[in-house]
Amino acid sequence: MRCVILRTFGDKNTFAIQYEFVGNPFNENSLNGETWGRFEFFVYGRDVCQYKREDIVTPFQWNLIYIVEWFSENLKHILSDEAFPLPVEGQNSLEIIDNCLLFESDNDDEFDEWFDTKQEWEFKHSWFSNRAGSFLPDVFFRRVIGKIEIAWNNESMYSSEGISFINPIGVEYVPLGIFEPTIKNFIEDFLDNLLLNSKNKCDAEEVYQKIKKLIK
């Protein structure tokens, strides 16, 4: 699939997504492989996904369909004002998740239920579970009144692979009215480009229709 021009959604100084399709280095011809691209995720001027390896600063690249699918399936949970499902307090998502780990119980069923609930919330509020083998950072998204909290701590993430993130830690709050349209505009543009350029037309049309329904 041919490359498309770099596209930016939002304002980098507040919240923005920037992406472009590039040639798949593994020569994958499937629909997923056609979505290989560069992805930049700016929160108040900082690209959360950029990292350094062997002293080379590198933008995140992978099959971007995994990020698009995760956002399309979980945006409703991110935008929801439902409280955290466990009786745990914290100033932000990072503290809440850390404090969950302090739970102890001699009852195996109770212990398993606690951590199953924690994990289910993480699946809905962090894209990490959909990284598909990539160096995608662990980032949490949750609604706090009229804003979306974006929190991450990747100081030691993938350190065994020689990866160090340029902006490893942060907790920021983006207005809901900026976050939601930025995500949706990115997804819609991604789908339009995929449908236009894909050689797997039937698969692309199926994904297009499925995701369009999810983000209505």
Short mmCIF file of C-alpha atoms in Angstrom, two decimals:
data_model
loop_
_atom_site.label_atom_id
_atom_site.label_comp_id
_atom_site.label_asym_id
_atom_site.label_seq_id
_atom_site.Cartn_x
_atom_site.Cartn_y
_atom_site.Cartn_z
CA MET A 1 0.00 0.00 0.00
CA ARG A 2 1.37 3.43 -0.91
CA CYS A 3 2.41 5.86 1.80
CA VAL A 4 0.12 8.75 2.63
CA ILE A 5 1.09 12.18 3.86
CA LEU A 6 1.61 12.76 7.55
CA ARG A 7 -1.71 13.61 9.20
CA THR A 8 -2.25 15.42 12.49
CA PHE A 9 -5.41 15.62 14.59
CA GLY A 10 -5.66 18.09 17.43
CA ASP A 11 -3.11 20.54 18.81
CA LYS A 12 0.27 19.12 19.86
CA ASN A 13 0.48 21.69 22.66
CA THR A 14 -2.66 20.23 24.24
CA PHE A 15 -3.56 16.85 22.77
CA ALA A 16 -2.90 15.45 19.32
CA ILE A 17 -2.42 12.28 17.31
CA GLN A 18 -0.15 12.15 14.30
CA TYR A 19 0.26 9.17 12.01
CA GLU A 20 1.27 7.98 8.58
CA PHE A 21 1.26 4.64 6.83
CA VAL A 22 4.72 3.42 5.86
CA GLY A 23 6.02 0.31 4.13
CA ASN A 24 5.72 -2.84 6.20
CA PRO A 25 9.27 -4.01 7.03
CA PHE A 26 8.10 -7.62 7.31
CA ASN A 27 6.32 -7.58 3.94
CA GLU A 28 3.00 -8.57 5.51
CA ASN A 29 0.29 -8.49 2.86
CA SER A 30 -2.70 -9.01 5.15
CA LEU A 31 -5.03 -6.17 6.12
CA ASN A 32 -3.25 -5.86 9.47
CA GLY A 33 0.08 -5.64 7.69
CA GLU A 34 -1.20 -2.86 5.46
CA THR A 35 -1.77 -0.70 8.54
CA TRP A 36 1.92 -0.59 9.47
CA GLY A 37 2.71 2.99 10.27
CA ARG A 38 4.23 5.68 12.40
CA PHE A 39 2.21 6.86 15.39
CA GLU A 40 2.81 9.87 17.63
CA PHE A 41 0.67 10.65 20.66
CA PHE A 42 1.13 14.16 22.02
CA VAL A 43 -0.02 15.22 25.48
CA TYR A 44 0.81 18.86 26.22
CA GLY A 45 3.73 18.84 23.82
CA ARG A 46 5.19 15.47 24.79
CA ASP A 47 5.10 12.42 22.54
CA VAL A 48 4.30 9.62 24.98
CA CYS A 49 5.20 6.87 22.48
CA GLN A 50 8.64 8.05 21.37
CA TYR A 51 11.57 6.03 22.68
CA LYS A 52 15.32 5.61 22.39
CA ARG A 53 17.17 2.40 21.55
CA GLU A 54 20.93 2.18 21.05
CA ASP A 55 21.05 5.99 21.33
CA ILE A 56 18.67 6.36 18.39
CA VAL A 57 15.42 8.25 19.03
CA THR A 58 12.60 6.33 17.37
CA PRO A 59 8.91 7.09 16.79
CA PHE A 60 6.50 4.26 17.53
CA GLN A 61 5.83 2.03 14.52
CA TRP A 62 3.61 -1.04 14.30
CA ASN A 63 0.40 -2.29 12.73
CA LEU A 64 -1.78 0.63 13.80
CA ILE A 65 -5.02 -1.31 13.47
CA TYR A 66 -4.43 -2.58 17.02
CA ILE A 67 -4.55 0.94 18.46
CA VAL A 68 -7.57 1.88 16.35
CA GLU A 69 -9.48 -1.25 17.36
CA TRP A 70 -8.72 -0.71 21.03
CA PHE A 71 -9.92 2.89 21.02
CA SER A 72 -13.04 2.05 19.02
CA GLU A 73 -13.99 -0.74 21.44
CA ASN A 74 -13.15 1.11 24.65
CA LEU A 75 -13.85 4.78 24.01
CA LYS A 76 -17.27 4.37 25.62
CA HIS A 77 -15.60 3.12 28.81
CA ILE A 78 -13.06 5.95 28.81
CA LEU A 79 -15.78 8.58 28.40
CA SER A 80 -17.99 7.01 31.07
CA ASP A 81 -18.02 8.61 34.50
CA GLU A 82 -18.40 5.26 36.26
CA ALA A 83 -16.33 4.99 39.43
CA PHE A 84 -13.42 2.58 39.77
CA PRO A 85 -15.03 -0.81 40.55
CA LEU A 86 -12.98 -1.57 43.68
CA PRO A 87 -12.87 0.27 47.04
CA VAL A 88 -9.42 1.73 46.40
CA GLU A 89 -8.33 5.35 46.50
CA GLY A 90 -5.59 7.21 44.68
CA GLN A 91 -4.83 10.60 43.18
CA ASN A 92 -4.68 9.13 39.67
CA SER A 93 -4.91 5.86 37.75
CA LEU A 94 -1.31 4.92 38.51
CA GLU A 95 -1.83 5.23 42.27
CA ILE A 96 -5.15 3.41 42.13
CA ILE A 97 -3.64 0.43 40.29
CA ASP A 98 -0.64 0.35 42.63
CA ASN A 99 -2.90 0.44 45.68
CA CYS A 100 -4.92 -2.46 44.29
CA LEU A 101 -1.82 -4.60 44.67
CA LEU A 102 -1.92 -4.12 48.44
CA PHE A 103 -5.05 -6.25 48.71
CA GLU A 104 -4.67 -9.49 50.65
CA SER A 105 -7.10 -12.30 51.40
CA ASP A 106 -6.89 -15.88 52.63
CA ASN A 107 -9.97 -16.64 50.55
CA ASP A 108 -8.79 -17.73 47.11
CA ASP A 109 -12.10 -16.91 45.41
CA GLU A 110 -12.18 -13.44 46.92
CA PHE A 111 -8.56 -12.85 45.95
CA ASP A 112 -9.15 -13.99 42.36
CA GLU A 113 -12.31 -11.91 42.03
CA TRP A 114 -10.46 -8.80 43.21
CA PHE A 115 -7.69 -9.13 40.66
CA ASP A 116 -10.04 -10.20 37.87
CA THR A 117 -11.99 -6.98 38.46
CA LYS A 118 -8.78 -4.95 38.45
CA GLN A 119 -7.62 -6.58 35.23
CA GLU A 120 -10.96 -6.05 33.50
CA TRP A 121 -10.77 -2.33 34.30
CA GLU A 122 -7.20 -2.19 32.97
CA PHE A 123 -8.26 -3.82 29.69
CA LYS A 124 -10.88 -1.10 29.23
CA HIS A 125 -8.70 1.84 30.25
CA SER A 126 -5.20 1.00 28.99
CA TRP A 127 -4.28 0.06 25.43
CA PHE A 128 -1.34 -2.04 26.70
CA SER A 129 -3.27 -5.30 26.38
CA ASN A 130 -3.54 -4.64 22.63
CA ARG A 131 0.14 -3.91 22.01
CA ALA A 132 0.47 -7.14 19.95
CA GLY A 133 4.18 -7.57 20.63
CA SER A 134 5.12 -3.95 19.96
CA PHE A 135 6.88 -1.40 22.18
CA LEU A 136 3.64 0.45 22.87
CA PRO A 137 3.86 2.24 26.24
CA ASP A 138 1.41 1.50 29.03
CA VAL A 139 -1.01 4.44 29.20
CA PHE A 140 -4.22 4.77 31.22
CA PHE A 141 -7.25 6.81 30.17
CA ARG A 142 -10.13 7.64 32.52
CA ARG A 143 -12.69 10.38 32.90
CA VAL A 144 -12.34 12.78 35.81
CA ILE A 145 -15.35 15.11 35.80
CA GLY A 146 -15.08 17.07 32.51
CA LYS A 147 -11.58 15.94 31.59
CA ILE A 148 -9.77 12.79 30.52
CA GLU A 149 -6.88 11.81 32.73
CA ILE A 150 -3.95 10.41 30.73
CA ALA A 151 -1.44 8.73 33.03
CA TRP A 152 1.66 6.69 32.29
CA ASN A 153 4.76 5.32 33.99
CA ASN A 154 7.08 3.54 31.56
CA GLU A 155 10.38 4.25 33.28
CA SER A 156 11.40 0.58 33.26
CA MET A 157 9.10 -0.69 30.51
CA TYR A 158 10.98 -2.84 27.97
CA SER A 159 14.28 -1.98 29.67
CA SER A 160 15.47 -5.54 29.07
CA GLU A 161 15.08 -4.80 25.34
CA GLY A 162 17.25 -1.68 25.60
CA ILE A 163 14.25 0.64 25.32
CA SER A 164 14.02 3.93 27.21
CA PHE A 165 11.06 6.24 26.65
CA ILE A 166 11.79 9.91 26.01
CA ASN A 167 8.85 10.95 28.21
CA PRO A 168 8.58 8.02 30.62
CA ILE A 169 6.26 9.41 33.31
CA GLY A 170 3.31 11.76 33.34
CA VAL A 171 -0.20 12.51 34.55
CA GLU A 172 -2.13 15.07 32.52
CA TYR A 173 -5.75 16.15 32.10
CA VAL A 174 -7.19 16.89 28.67
CA PRO A 175 -10.60 18.55 28.28
CA LEU A 176 -13.25 16.05 27.24
CA GLY A 177 -14.30 18.33 24.38
CA ILE A 178 -10.81 18.06 22.91
CA PHE A 179 -10.05 14.41 23.63
CA GLU A 180 -13.18 12.80 22.16
CA PRO A 181 -13.23 14.52 18.73
CA THR A 182 -9.47 14.08 18.35
CA ILE A 183 -9.74 10.32 18.86
CA LYS A 184 -12.78 10.00 16.59
CA ASN A 185 -11.29 12.15 13.83
CA PHE A 186 -8.11 10.07 13.90
CA ILE A 187 -10.07 6.81 13.69
CA GLU A 188 -12.29 8.03 10.86
CA ASP A 189 -9.34 9.28 8.83
CA PHE A 190 -7.48 6.03 9.43
CA LEU A 191 -10.48 4.03 8.17
CA ASP A 192 -10.92 6.22 5.10
CA ASN A 193 -7.25 5.86 4.18
CA LEU A 194 -7.29 2.13 4.76
CA LEU A 195 -10.38 1.61 2.63
CA LEU A 196 -8.97 3.80 -0.14
CA ASN A 197 -5.54 2.17 -0.31
CA SER A 198 -6.01 -1.43 0.81
CA LYS A 199 -5.57 -4.31 -1.60
CA ASN A 200 -7.72 -6.42 0.73
CA LYS A 201 -10.93 -4.59 -0.15
CA CYS A 202 -13.42 -7.03 1.36
CA ASP A 203 -11.58 -7.19 4.69
CA ALA A 204 -11.11 -3.42 4.72
CA GLU A 205 -14.81 -2.81 4.11
CA GLU A 206 -15.74 -5.20 6.92
CA VAL A 207 -13.41 -3.48 9.39
CA TYR A 208 -14.59 -0.06 8.19
CA GLN A 209 -18.25 -0.84 8.85
CA LYS A 210 -17.57 -2.55 12.19
CA ILE A 211 -15.51 0.30 13.65
CA LYS A 212 -17.77 3.03 12.26
CA LYS A 213 -20.66 1.54 14.23
CA LEU A 214 -18.60 1.42 17.42
CA ILE A 215 -17.64 5.10 17.38
CA LYS A 216 -21.04 6.56 16.48
#
